[in-house]
Short mmCIF file of C-alpha atoms in Angstrom, two decimals:
data_model
loop_
_atom_site.label_atom_id
_atom_site.label_comp_id
_atom_site.label_asym_id
_atom_site.label_seq_id
_atom_site.Cartn_x
_atom_site.Cartn_y
_atom_site.Cartn_z
CA UNK A 12 -233.26 -82.50 -166.01
CA UNK A 13 -231.08 -81.60 -169.01
CA UNK A 14 -228.82 -78.59 -168.75
CA UNK A 15 -229.92 -75.70 -171.06
CA UNK A 16 -228.27 -72.48 -172.23
CA UNK A 17 -229.97 -69.76 -174.25
CA UNK A 18 -227.63 -68.77 -177.10
CA UNK A 19 -229.38 -65.60 -178.27
CA UNK A 20 -226.47 -63.46 -177.01
CA UNK A 21 -223.79 -65.72 -178.61
CA UNK A 22 -222.16 -67.34 -175.56
CA UNK A 23 -218.37 -67.46 -175.27
CA UNK A 24 -216.48 -70.74 -175.13
CA UNK A 25 -215.89 -70.12 -171.40
CA UNK A 26 -219.64 -69.70 -170.83
CA UNK A 27 -220.32 -72.96 -172.67
CA UNK A 28 -217.81 -74.84 -170.51
CA UNK A 29 -219.12 -73.25 -167.31
CA UNK A 30 -222.72 -74.17 -168.18
CA UNK A 31 -222.16 -77.83 -169.05
CA UNK A 32 -219.09 -78.80 -166.99
CA UNK A 33 -221.19 -80.32 -164.21
CA UNK A 34 -223.58 -82.15 -166.58
CA UNK A 35 -223.45 -85.94 -166.58
CA UNK A 36 -221.19 -87.53 -169.13
CA UNK A 37 -223.39 -90.59 -169.46
CA UNK A 38 -227.07 -91.44 -168.89
CA UNK A 39 -227.87 -95.15 -168.61
CA UNK A 40 -224.64 -95.98 -170.45
CA UNK A 41 -225.21 -93.50 -173.31
CA UNK A 42 -223.00 -90.53 -174.01
CA UNK A 43 -224.62 -87.09 -173.40
CA UNK A 44 -224.21 -84.77 -176.41
CA UNK A 45 -225.12 -81.13 -176.99
CA UNK A 46 -227.99 -80.19 -179.28
CA UNK A 47 -229.12 -76.75 -180.48
CA UNK A 48 -232.90 -76.38 -180.69
CA UNK A 49 -233.78 -72.91 -181.86
CA UNK A 50 -231.84 -70.64 -179.49
CA UNK A 51 -231.52 -73.23 -176.72
CA UNK A 52 -228.43 -75.39 -176.40
CA UNK A 53 -229.16 -78.44 -174.25
CA UNK A 54 -227.90 -81.90 -173.32
CA UNK A 55 -229.45 -85.10 -174.56
CA UNK A 56 -228.59 -88.79 -174.70
CA UNK A 57 -226.68 -89.61 -177.92
CA UNK A 58 -228.75 -92.72 -178.74
CA UNK A 59 -230.65 -92.31 -182.03
CA UNK A 60 -231.53 -95.94 -182.88
CA UNK A 61 -235.04 -95.78 -181.45
CA UNK A 62 -236.07 -92.78 -183.60
CA UNK A 63 -237.68 -92.88 -187.06
CA UNK A 64 -235.85 -91.40 -190.13
CA UNK A 65 -237.44 -87.93 -189.88
CA UNK A 66 -236.93 -87.52 -186.13
CA UNK A 67 -233.44 -88.99 -186.44
CA UNK A 68 -232.55 -86.45 -189.16
CA UNK A 69 -233.85 -83.57 -187.04
CA UNK A 70 -231.73 -84.64 -184.12
CA UNK A 71 -228.65 -85.01 -186.30
CA UNK A 72 -229.20 -81.45 -187.53
CA UNK A 73 -229.47 -80.22 -183.93
CA UNK A 74 -226.19 -81.99 -183.09
CA UNK A 75 -224.50 -80.45 -186.17
CA UNK A 76 -225.72 -76.96 -185.15
CA UNK A 77 -224.30 -77.51 -181.65
CA UNK A 78 -220.91 -78.51 -183.21
CA UNK A 79 -220.95 -75.33 -185.34
CA UNK A 80 -221.77 -73.19 -182.31
CA UNK A 81 -218.93 -74.66 -180.25
CA UNK A 82 -216.50 -74.32 -183.21
CA UNK A 83 -217.36 -70.64 -183.74
CA UNK A 84 -217.02 -69.85 -180.04
CA UNK A 85 -213.71 -71.73 -179.91
CA UNK A 86 -212.42 -69.86 -183.01
CA UNK A 87 -213.25 -66.48 -181.39
CA UNK A 88 -211.75 -67.55 -178.07
CA UNK A 89 -208.35 -68.60 -179.58
CA UNK A 90 -208.28 -65.66 -181.97
CA UNK A 91 -208.53 -63.27 -179.01
CA UNK A 92 -205.66 -65.16 -177.43
CA UNK A 93 -203.54 -64.40 -180.54
CA UNK A 94 -203.62 -67.89 -182.01
CA UNK A 95 -205.14 -67.08 -185.39
CA UNK A 96 -208.53 -66.92 -187.00
CA UNK A 97 -209.37 -70.61 -187.49
CA UNK A 98 -207.32 -72.00 -184.59
CA UNK A 99 -210.43 -73.43 -182.92
CA UNK A 100 -211.57 -75.41 -186.00
CA UNK A 101 -208.00 -76.70 -186.53
CA UNK A 102 -207.77 -77.81 -182.93
CA UNK A 103 -211.04 -79.72 -183.18
CA UNK A 104 -209.93 -81.47 -186.39
CA UNK A 105 -206.65 -82.41 -184.75
CA UNK A 106 -208.37 -83.96 -181.71
CA UNK A 107 -210.94 -85.70 -183.92
CA UNK A 108 -208.20 -87.26 -186.12
CA UNK A 109 -206.54 -88.62 -182.99
CA UNK A 110 -209.84 -90.01 -181.71
CA UNK A 111 -209.75 -87.82 -178.58
CA UNK A 112 -213.14 -86.20 -179.26
CA UNK A 113 -216.19 -87.29 -181.24
CA UNK A 114 -216.24 -86.56 -184.99
CA UNK A 115 -219.98 -86.06 -185.49
CA UNK A 116 -221.11 -84.44 -182.24
CA UNK A 117 -219.95 -82.59 -179.14
CA UNK A 118 -220.42 -84.55 -175.94
CA UNK A 119 -220.03 -83.09 -172.47
CA UNK A 120 -216.81 -85.10 -172.16
CA UNK A 121 -215.59 -83.59 -175.52
CA UNK A 122 -216.22 -80.10 -174.19
CA UNK A 123 -214.18 -80.75 -171.09
CA UNK A 124 -211.35 -82.25 -173.23
CA UNK A 125 -211.41 -79.19 -175.50
CA UNK A 126 -211.21 -76.88 -172.51
CA UNK A 127 -208.13 -78.67 -171.20
CA UNK A 128 -206.46 -78.45 -174.61
CA UNK A 129 -207.38 -74.78 -175.02
CA UNK A 130 -205.81 -73.85 -171.67
CA UNK A 131 -202.61 -75.69 -172.67
CA UNK A 132 -202.55 -73.89 -176.07
CA UNK A 133 -202.93 -70.48 -174.49
CA UNK A 134 -200.30 -71.23 -171.87
CA UNK A 135 -197.82 -72.35 -174.57
CA UNK A 136 -198.54 -69.22 -176.64
CA UNK A 137 -197.91 -66.92 -173.65
CA UNK A 138 -194.63 -68.68 -172.82
CA UNK A 139 -193.42 -68.58 -176.45
CA UNK A 140 -194.30 -64.85 -176.80
CA UNK A 141 -192.39 -63.98 -173.64
CA UNK A 142 -189.34 -65.97 -174.70
CA UNK A 143 -189.30 -64.57 -178.21
CA UNK A 144 -189.45 -60.98 -176.95
CA UNK A 145 -186.73 -61.59 -174.36
CA UNK A 146 -184.36 -63.17 -176.91
CA UNK A 147 -184.54 -60.06 -179.12
CA UNK A 148 -182.79 -57.93 -176.46
CA UNK A 149 -182.06 -54.28 -177.17
CA UNK A 150 -178.96 -54.54 -179.39
CA UNK A 151 -180.97 -53.53 -182.47
CA UNK A 152 -181.97 -50.26 -180.83
CA UNK A 153 -178.37 -49.02 -180.36
CA UNK A 154 -177.55 -48.31 -184.03
CA UNK A 155 -176.82 -44.80 -185.21
CA UNK A 156 -180.06 -44.67 -187.20
CA UNK A 157 -182.15 -45.30 -184.09
CA UNK A 158 -183.58 -42.29 -182.28
CA UNK A 159 -184.10 -42.16 -178.52
CA UNK A 160 -186.78 -39.72 -177.36
CA UNK A 161 -188.01 -39.13 -173.81
CA UNK A 162 -191.75 -39.50 -173.29
CA UNK A 163 -193.90 -36.57 -172.19
CA UNK A 164 -195.85 -38.52 -169.59
CA UNK A 165 -194.94 -40.49 -166.47
CA UNK A 166 -193.16 -39.40 -163.30
CA UNK A 167 -189.89 -41.05 -164.23
CA UNK A 168 -190.43 -41.12 -167.96
CA UNK A 169 -189.52 -43.70 -170.54
CA UNK A 170 -187.44 -43.64 -173.72
CA UNK A 171 -189.16 -44.37 -177.01
CA UNK A 172 -186.55 -46.01 -179.22
CA UNK A 173 -187.45 -45.99 -182.91
CA UNK A 174 -185.64 -47.54 -185.86
CA UNK A 175 -185.78 -45.95 -189.31
CA UNK A 176 -188.03 -48.85 -190.30
CA UNK A 177 -190.68 -47.55 -187.87
CA UNK A 178 -190.21 -50.38 -185.37
CA UNK A 179 -190.42 -49.07 -181.80
CA UNK A 180 -189.68 -50.26 -178.28
CA UNK A 181 -190.06 -48.69 -174.85
CA UNK A 182 -186.97 -48.54 -172.63
CA UNK A 183 -187.09 -47.69 -168.93
CA UNK A 184 -184.04 -47.09 -166.73
CA UNK A 185 -185.22 -46.88 -163.12
CA UNK A 186 -183.93 -49.28 -160.49
CA UNK A 187 -187.01 -49.19 -158.20
CA UNK A 188 -189.34 -49.63 -161.17
CA UNK A 189 -187.10 -52.55 -162.23
CA UNK A 190 -187.72 -54.29 -158.88
CA UNK A 191 -191.50 -53.65 -159.14
CA UNK A 192 -191.66 -54.93 -162.72
CA UNK A 193 -189.67 -58.03 -161.78
CA UNK A 194 -192.32 -59.01 -159.17
CA UNK A 195 -195.35 -57.71 -161.11
CA UNK A 196 -194.55 -59.60 -164.31
CA UNK A 197 -193.68 -62.72 -162.34
CA UNK A 198 -197.14 -62.64 -160.74
CA UNK A 199 -198.84 -61.68 -164.01
CA UNK A 200 -197.27 -64.54 -165.98
CA UNK A 201 -197.98 -67.04 -163.18
CA UNK A 202 -201.61 -65.85 -163.17
CA UNK A 203 -201.94 -66.06 -167.00
CA UNK A 204 -200.57 -69.58 -167.21
CA UNK A 205 -202.60 -70.79 -164.17
CA UNK A 206 -205.83 -69.47 -165.65
CA UNK A 207 -205.26 -70.35 -169.31
CA UNK A 208 -208.18 -68.15 -170.34
CA UNK A 209 -208.47 -64.92 -172.26
CA UNK A 210 -208.11 -62.02 -169.88
CA UNK A 211 -210.09 -58.75 -170.30
CA UNK A 212 -206.85 -56.81 -170.74
CA UNK A 213 -203.46 -57.13 -172.39
CA UNK A 214 -200.05 -56.27 -170.90
CA UNK A 215 -197.09 -55.56 -173.21
CA UNK A 216 -194.26 -58.07 -173.03
CA UNK A 217 -191.27 -56.98 -170.90
CA UNK A 218 -187.71 -58.14 -170.45
CA UNK A 219 -185.28 -57.18 -167.68
CA UNK A 220 -181.74 -56.71 -168.95
CA UNK A 221 -178.40 -56.50 -167.10
CA UNK A 222 -176.06 -53.97 -168.71
CA UNK A 223 -172.64 -54.37 -167.03
CA UNK A 224 -170.53 -51.21 -167.06
CA UNK A 225 -167.68 -53.06 -168.85
CA UNK A 226 -169.90 -54.05 -171.77
CA UNK A 227 -170.28 -52.36 -175.18
CA UNK A 228 -174.02 -52.18 -174.58
CA UNK A 229 -173.48 -50.01 -171.48
CA UNK A 230 -171.35 -47.54 -173.39
CA UNK A 231 -173.90 -47.40 -176.19
CA UNK A 232 -176.72 -46.73 -173.72
CA UNK A 233 -174.80 -43.87 -172.07
CA UNK A 234 -173.98 -42.41 -175.44
CA UNK A 235 -177.62 -42.53 -176.56
CA UNK A 236 -178.75 -40.74 -173.39
CA UNK A 237 -176.07 -38.05 -173.78
CA UNK A 238 -177.16 -37.47 -177.40
CA UNK A 239 -180.76 -36.95 -176.32
CA UNK A 240 -179.63 -34.54 -173.51
CA UNK A 241 -177.68 -32.50 -176.06
CA UNK A 242 -180.66 -32.43 -178.45
CA UNK A 243 -183.07 -31.32 -175.68
CA UNK A 244 -180.73 -28.57 -174.49
CA UNK A 245 -180.68 -27.16 -178.02
CA UNK A 246 -184.48 -27.26 -178.11
CA UNK A 247 -184.64 -25.60 -174.69
CA UNK A 248 -182.47 -22.69 -175.86
CA UNK A 249 -184.75 -22.17 -178.83
CA UNK A 250 -187.92 -22.27 -176.67
CA UNK A 251 -186.47 -19.73 -174.22
CA UNK A 252 -185.40 -17.40 -177.03
CA UNK A 253 -188.85 -17.68 -178.58
CA UNK A 254 -190.42 -17.03 -175.15
CA UNK A 255 -192.42 -20.24 -175.38
CA UNK A 256 -192.50 -20.88 -171.65
CA UNK A 257 -194.92 -23.82 -171.81
CA UNK A 258 -192.63 -25.70 -174.19
CA UNK A 259 -189.55 -24.74 -172.16
CA UNK A 260 -191.11 -26.17 -169.02
CA UNK A 261 -191.87 -29.51 -170.76
CA UNK A 262 -188.30 -29.76 -172.07
CA UNK A 263 -186.88 -29.05 -168.62
CA UNK A 264 -189.02 -31.87 -167.22
CA UNK A 265 -187.61 -34.25 -169.82
CA UNK A 266 -184.05 -33.20 -168.95
CA UNK A 267 -184.78 -33.94 -165.26
CA UNK A 268 -185.96 -37.42 -166.28
CA UNK A 269 -182.71 -38.03 -168.10
CA UNK A 270 -180.18 -36.31 -165.82
CA UNK A 271 -181.95 -36.31 -162.47
CA UNK A 272 -182.34 -33.51 -159.97
CA UNK A 273 -181.23 -32.70 -156.46
CA UNK A 274 -183.93 -35.02 -155.01
CA UNK A 275 -184.18 -37.76 -157.61
CA UNK A 276 -181.87 -39.85 -159.80
CA UNK A 277 -182.49 -39.63 -163.52
CA UNK A 278 -182.01 -42.35 -166.11
CA UNK A 279 -178.29 -41.76 -166.54
CA UNK A 280 -177.53 -42.05 -162.80
CA UNK A 281 -179.74 -45.14 -162.53
CA UNK A 282 -177.81 -46.76 -165.37
CA UNK A 283 -174.43 -45.87 -163.86
CA UNK A 284 -175.40 -47.09 -160.37
CA UNK A 285 -177.37 -50.22 -161.22
CA UNK A 286 -176.63 -51.21 -164.85
CA UNK A 287 -180.18 -52.38 -165.49
CA UNK A 288 -182.58 -51.61 -168.32
CA UNK A 289 -186.17 -52.65 -168.91
CA UNK A 290 -187.48 -53.14 -172.46
CA UNK A 291 -191.24 -53.10 -173.05
CA UNK A 292 -193.19 -54.04 -176.12
CA UNK A 293 -194.65 -51.00 -177.84
CA UNK A 294 -198.44 -50.76 -177.60
CA UNK A 295 -199.63 -49.93 -181.11
CA UNK A 296 -202.84 -48.26 -182.27
CA UNK A 297 -203.94 -47.27 -178.77
CA UNK A 298 -203.96 -44.18 -176.58
CA UNK A 299 -203.80 -43.56 -172.89
CA UNK A 300 -207.37 -43.61 -171.58
CA UNK A 301 -207.28 -40.03 -170.30
CA UNK A 302 -205.95 -38.73 -173.66
CA UNK A 303 -208.66 -40.26 -175.86
CA UNK A 304 -210.94 -37.77 -177.55
CA UNK A 305 -213.90 -36.70 -175.41
CA UNK A 306 -216.22 -38.13 -178.06
CA UNK A 307 -214.54 -41.54 -177.79
CA UNK A 308 -214.83 -41.45 -174.00
CA UNK A 309 -218.58 -40.75 -174.16
CA UNK A 310 -218.92 -43.61 -176.68
CA UNK A 311 -216.99 -46.06 -174.41
CA UNK A 312 -219.19 -45.22 -171.37
CA UNK A 313 -222.16 -46.60 -173.33
CA UNK A 314 -220.25 -49.68 -174.53
CA UNK A 315 -221.31 -52.86 -172.71
CA UNK A 316 -218.04 -54.67 -173.50
CA UNK A 317 -215.89 -51.75 -172.26
CA UNK A 318 -217.67 -51.39 -168.93
CA UNK A 319 -217.59 -55.17 -168.37
CA UNK A 320 -213.89 -55.30 -169.22
CA UNK A 321 -213.25 -52.53 -166.69
CA UNK A 322 -215.21 -54.38 -163.96
CA UNK A 323 -213.58 -57.76 -164.63
CA UNK A 324 -210.12 -56.22 -164.81
CA UNK A 325 -210.68 -54.42 -161.53
CA UNK A 326 -211.27 -57.77 -159.75
CA UNK A 327 -208.33 -59.59 -161.36
CA UNK A 328 -205.85 -56.75 -160.89
CA UNK A 329 -206.92 -56.38 -157.28
CA UNK A 330 -206.22 -60.07 -156.74
CA UNK A 331 -202.80 -59.79 -158.42
CA UNK A 332 -201.81 -56.83 -156.19
CA UNK A 333 -201.62 -54.31 -159.04
CA UNK A 334 -202.55 -50.94 -157.51
CA UNK A 335 -202.24 -48.25 -160.23
CA UNK A 336 -204.84 -49.19 -162.84
CA UNK A 337 -208.37 -50.10 -161.66
CA UNK A 338 -208.82 -50.41 -157.92
CA UNK A 339 -211.65 -51.97 -155.92
CA UNK A 340 -213.31 -50.23 -152.97
CA UNK A 341 -213.56 -46.66 -151.79
CA UNK A 342 -209.97 -45.80 -150.85
CA UNK A 343 -209.48 -42.67 -152.96
CA UNK A 344 -205.91 -42.20 -151.67
CA UNK A 345 -204.94 -45.00 -154.07
CA UNK A 346 -207.17 -44.20 -156.98
CA UNK A 347 -207.86 -45.86 -160.32
CA UNK A 348 -205.63 -44.43 -163.04
CA UNK A 349 -206.70 -44.23 -166.70
CA UNK A 350 -203.35 -42.71 -167.67
CA UNK A 351 -201.81 -46.18 -167.15
CA UNK A 352 -204.39 -47.86 -169.39
CA UNK A 353 -203.95 -47.77 -173.16
CA UNK A 354 -207.27 -48.20 -175.01
CA UNK A 355 -207.63 -49.07 -178.71
CA UNK A 356 -210.43 -48.23 -181.10
CA UNK A 357 -212.44 -51.33 -180.07
CA UNK A 358 -212.16 -50.40 -176.39
CA UNK A 359 -209.58 -53.14 -175.55
CA UNK A 360 -207.55 -52.39 -172.38
CA UNK A 361 -203.75 -52.59 -172.46
CA UNK A 362 -202.05 -51.98 -169.11
CA UNK A 363 -198.74 -50.14 -168.87
CA UNK A 364 -196.38 -49.33 -165.99
CA UNK A 365 -197.54 -51.98 -163.45
CA UNK A 366 -197.13 -51.02 -159.83
CA UNK A 367 -197.62 -52.86 -156.55
CA UNK A 368 -196.84 -52.42 -152.87
CA UNK A 369 -194.22 -54.03 -150.65
CA UNK A 370 -195.24 -56.91 -148.35
CA UNK A 371 -193.61 -59.30 -145.97
CA UNK A 372 -193.60 -62.47 -148.01
CA UNK A 373 -194.23 -65.97 -146.71
CA UNK A 374 -190.49 -66.54 -146.39
CA UNK A 375 -190.30 -63.39 -144.15
CA UNK A 376 -188.40 -61.35 -146.79
CA UNK A 377 -189.63 -57.83 -147.64
CA UNK A 378 -190.36 -57.16 -151.31
CA UNK A 379 -193.02 -56.33 -153.86
CA UNK A 380 -195.91 -58.78 -153.94
CA UNK A 381 -199.53 -59.52 -153.06
CA UNK A 382 -200.88 -58.88 -149.57
CA UNK A 383 -203.24 -61.85 -149.89
CA UNK A 384 -204.59 -61.65 -146.35
CA UNK A 385 -205.83 -58.06 -146.71
CA UNK A 386 -207.71 -59.06 -149.87
CA UNK A 387 -210.20 -61.12 -147.85
CA UNK A 388 -212.10 -58.02 -146.62
CA UNK A 389 -212.20 -56.46 -150.08
CA UNK A 390 -213.56 -59.61 -151.71
CA UNK A 391 -216.06 -60.16 -148.85
CA UNK A 392 -217.35 -56.68 -149.59
CA UNK A 393 -217.67 -57.53 -153.30
CA UNK A 394 -219.52 -60.80 -152.83
CA UNK A 395 -221.83 -59.33 -150.14
CA UNK A 396 -222.53 -56.39 -152.45
CA UNK A 397 -223.61 -58.72 -155.26
CA UNK A 398 -225.83 -60.73 -152.94
CA UNK A 399 -227.57 -57.56 -151.72
CA UNK A 400 -228.12 -56.36 -155.27
CA UNK A 401 -229.54 -59.74 -156.29
CA UNK A 402 -232.03 -59.79 -153.39
CA UNK A 403 -233.07 -56.13 -153.46
CA UNK A 404 -236.19 -54.80 -155.18
CA UNK A 405 -235.93 -52.92 -158.49
CA UNK A 406 -236.98 -49.72 -156.67
CA UNK A 407 -234.30 -50.13 -154.01
CA UNK A 408 -231.74 -50.88 -156.70
CA UNK A 409 -232.64 -47.67 -158.53
CA UNK A 410 -232.33 -45.74 -155.26
CA UNK A 411 -228.89 -47.22 -154.66
CA UNK A 412 -227.81 -46.33 -158.21
CA UNK A 413 -228.98 -42.73 -157.86
CA UNK A 414 -227.08 -42.39 -154.55
CA UNK A 415 -223.91 -43.95 -155.92
CA UNK A 416 -223.77 -41.51 -158.82
CA UNK A 417 -224.92 -38.47 -156.91
CA UNK A 418 -222.52 -35.54 -157.36
CA UNK A 419 -220.78 -34.42 -154.21
CA UNK A 420 -218.68 -31.32 -153.65
CA UNK A 421 -215.82 -33.40 -152.25
CA UNK A 422 -215.49 -36.55 -154.34
CA UNK A 423 -218.05 -36.34 -157.10
CA UNK A 424 -220.19 -39.30 -155.98
CA UNK A 425 -221.02 -41.54 -153.07
CA UNK A 426 -218.18 -43.63 -151.70
CA UNK A 427 -220.08 -45.78 -149.25
CA UNK A 428 -218.25 -48.70 -147.60
CA UNK A 429 -220.65 -51.13 -149.30
CA UNK A 430 -219.77 -49.99 -152.81
CA UNK A 431 -216.76 -51.89 -154.28
CA UNK A 432 -216.92 -49.98 -157.56
CA UNK A 433 -216.63 -46.49 -155.96
CA UNK A 434 -212.99 -46.12 -156.95
CA UNK A 435 -213.63 -46.85 -160.61
CA UNK A 436 -216.68 -44.56 -160.67
CA UNK A 437 -214.62 -41.81 -159.14
CA UNK A 438 -211.95 -42.06 -161.81
CA UNK A 439 -214.57 -42.24 -164.57
CA UNK A 440 -216.85 -39.38 -163.55
CA UNK A 441 -214.77 -36.96 -161.47
CA UNK A 442 -214.30 -33.40 -162.77
CA UNK A 443 -211.38 -33.26 -165.22
CA UNK A 444 -207.87 -32.63 -163.96
CA UNK A 445 -204.30 -33.40 -165.01
CA UNK A 446 -204.02 -36.93 -163.67
CA UNK A 447 -205.55 -40.35 -163.96
CA UNK A 448 -209.24 -39.45 -164.28
CA UNK A 449 -210.93 -40.41 -167.54
CA UNK A 450 -211.83 -36.81 -168.39
CA UNK A 451 -208.78 -34.62 -168.61
CA UNK A 452 -207.60 -31.05 -168.14
CA UNK A 453 -204.10 -29.76 -168.98
CA UNK A 454 -203.36 -26.05 -168.78
CA UNK A 455 -200.04 -26.36 -170.60
CA UNK A 456 -201.71 -27.71 -173.75
CA UNK A 457 -204.93 -25.68 -173.28
CA UNK A 458 -206.96 -28.91 -173.11
CA UNK A 459 -210.05 -28.84 -170.93
CA UNK A 460 -212.82 -31.42 -171.14
CA UNK A 461 -215.05 -29.87 -168.49
CA UNK A 462 -217.88 -29.13 -170.94
CA UNK A 463 -217.88 -32.72 -172.28
CA UNK A 464 -217.76 -34.05 -168.73
CA UNK A 465 -220.80 -31.95 -167.80
CA UNK A 466 -222.68 -33.35 -170.75
CA UNK A 467 -222.40 -37.06 -169.71
CA UNK A 468 -226.04 -38.31 -169.74
CA UNK A 469 -227.31 -39.86 -166.51
CA UNK A 470 -228.28 -42.98 -168.46
CA UNK A 471 -224.63 -43.37 -169.61
CA UNK A 472 -223.41 -43.22 -166.00
CA UNK A 473 -225.94 -45.83 -164.93
CA UNK A 474 -225.26 -48.08 -167.92
CA UNK A 475 -221.51 -47.93 -167.26
CA UNK A 476 -222.01 -48.74 -163.56
CA UNK A 477 -224.25 -51.75 -164.43
CA UNK A 478 -221.66 -53.05 -166.87
CA UNK A 479 -218.85 -52.66 -164.31
CA UNK A 480 -220.93 -54.72 -161.88
CA UNK A 481 -221.45 -57.40 -164.55
CA UNK A 482 -217.74 -57.49 -165.19
CA UNK A 483 -216.99 -57.66 -161.46
CA UNK A 484 -219.26 -60.73 -161.23
CA UNK A 485 -217.47 -62.42 -164.14
CA UNK A 486 -214.05 -61.60 -162.56
CA UNK A 487 -215.09 -63.28 -159.33
CA UNK A 488 -216.30 -66.33 -161.25
CA UNK A 489 -213.00 -66.52 -163.16
CA UNK A 490 -211.07 -66.55 -159.87
CA UNK A 491 -213.43 -69.22 -158.47
CA UNK A 492 -213.32 -71.63 -161.41
CA UNK A 493 -209.52 -71.47 -161.52
CA UNK A 494 -208.97 -71.36 -157.79
CA UNK A 495 -207.22 -74.74 -157.60
CA UNK A 496 -204.55 -74.01 -160.24
CA UNK A 497 -204.17 -70.38 -159.10
CA UNK A 498 -203.65 -71.40 -155.49
CA UNK A 499 -200.99 -73.93 -156.39
CA UNK A 500 -199.00 -71.80 -158.87
CA UNK A 501 -199.13 -68.58 -156.85
CA UNK A 502 -198.09 -70.51 -153.73
CA UNK A 503 -195.11 -71.83 -155.66
CA UNK A 504 -194.35 -68.34 -156.98
CA UNK A 505 -193.57 -67.15 -153.41
CA UNK A 506 -194.48 -63.47 -153.85
CA UNK A 507 -197.52 -63.48 -151.52
CA UNK A 508 -197.82 -62.48 -147.87
CA UNK A 509 -199.86 -65.56 -146.91
CA UNK A 510 -201.02 -68.78 -148.56
CA UNK A 511 -203.11 -67.65 -151.61
CA UNK A 512 -205.20 -70.81 -151.29
CA UNK A 513 -206.75 -69.37 -148.09
CA UNK A 514 -207.78 -66.18 -149.94
CA UNK A 515 -209.27 -68.17 -152.85
CA UNK A 516 -211.14 -70.42 -150.41
CA UNK A 517 -212.48 -67.25 -148.78
CA UNK A 518 -213.70 -65.97 -152.14
CA UNK A 519 -215.39 -69.29 -152.94
CA UNK A 520 -217.13 -69.30 -149.58
CA UNK A 521 -218.35 -65.73 -150.19
CA UNK A 522 -219.83 -66.76 -153.58
CA UNK A 523 -221.82 -69.62 -152.01
CA UNK A 524 -225.54 -68.97 -152.34
CA UNK A 525 -225.10 -66.20 -154.93
CA UNK A 526 -227.56 -66.75 -157.76
CA UNK A 527 -225.68 -65.43 -160.83
CA UNK A 528 -228.61 -66.18 -163.18
CA UNK A 529 -230.93 -64.03 -161.07
CA UNK A 530 -228.33 -61.27 -160.89
CA UNK A 531 -227.86 -61.39 -164.68
CA UNK A 532 -231.58 -61.14 -165.27
CA UNK A 533 -231.85 -58.05 -163.10
CA UNK A 534 -228.79 -56.35 -164.62
CA UNK A 535 -229.90 -57.20 -168.19
CA UNK A 536 -233.30 -55.62 -167.66
CA UNK A 537 -231.63 -52.43 -166.38
CA UNK A 538 -229.13 -52.45 -169.25
CA UNK A 539 -231.99 -52.46 -171.74
CA UNK A 540 -233.70 -49.56 -169.94
CA UNK A 541 -230.59 -47.38 -169.85
CA UNK A 542 -229.66 -48.20 -173.45
CA UNK A 543 -233.09 -47.11 -174.61
CA UNK A 544 -232.86 -43.90 -172.58
CA UNK A 545 -229.68 -42.98 -174.43
CA UNK A 546 -231.17 -43.52 -177.91
#
């Protein structure tokens, strides 16, 4: 039987590869090529000699349509990776000119070859981007015409350094955060290069810098901090004289971030003690998730791509050990945090301030890393959850959905042990407060989104939950299809508590018997229902 994929919903390049990767390369000695008949992309023997002119022409057209479909999906895939608009077409021409793929068709073997090349291209792009950012250093942000301003948000705060040209960078001076970032970015970059696919989120580039106390750079950093302290003290005096107590409180908080307090070191003490600075790439044209307008939040809850990005990110971040963005399960003590997620106009996620816990690593040292053994229960829960949803009746599914989103005086919704998306639902639909929930309340700025929160339609909640589940399924499939390279590279990385290959094998075993096509059909039907209810 030929492999077939319906293309009505414009499949991604990854979906094309996943669908046809196990198809035969040859049938009775003939190459198997892809053909697009109407909306169905399918495999067929490449031999045309036995067909008459009309039939032969029709089949050539179907081949050409398949080539165009693959080219368009490849262009979009590489553009999302930051490689340019027509990078996919250019890559295909390059491989065709070298005779590495067919020039007039796409065979199954060609698709696999393209996938290998694409992964290499993305890995090279990631490596180049990291190196380029690291080489720039922070020297250019020490000039007299560069302003250093302390951010309003964050427990420890960051410095926003801005040149008079408008170019900005984020600087953080916190030794413990430095250690976390060192491990987190090591794991992130290992993960990105092992997978070689587009991830559902971005993370700004970061470089760790040593600033010895006998260097000019050290003196310039200290001077810049002292200038900002002096400026804030002047602003504080003005706020107190003007009896603007809310503003005075915010300025005092910024001064604590710079100078420290009786119970915590500030940036200056951290610099003096440890001589280390982190420089982060500035996230442009995006806002923290909890600070988006209420109207934008309501729009995102109905966006299929946003909900699916949240669900897929939840799975991948859980696997990487990141614990302060989107968390899986029902442990509300370590909740999902939209204040650490920048979101642009299109709903793209950009993660800031990565955090993770300490573990005993395989070499018996204690440090920040992934507790790979404890992940087994979480991922068992996720795969069992998907199997139950796939097998359950539509009526039972509706009942589960209603129970999961039922308001509760304590937590806002059901947090049953069998619900791996409880944590994300909690952060998305909890009553507003000054923290990491999506809907926000801040008494200092007189911002309160309680009315908008109350107005969230039930259909929007259900649609969002369905899309998170879809994303969760895709995240699990991404881990599975890259399990071999992930296991090897993370094992070499050394920042895991146990052999990551065991955890990935455990995930693969949990996915055995799960019918993703049947699950998709059920979720797609519900998506259509809830979309129509909101129109």
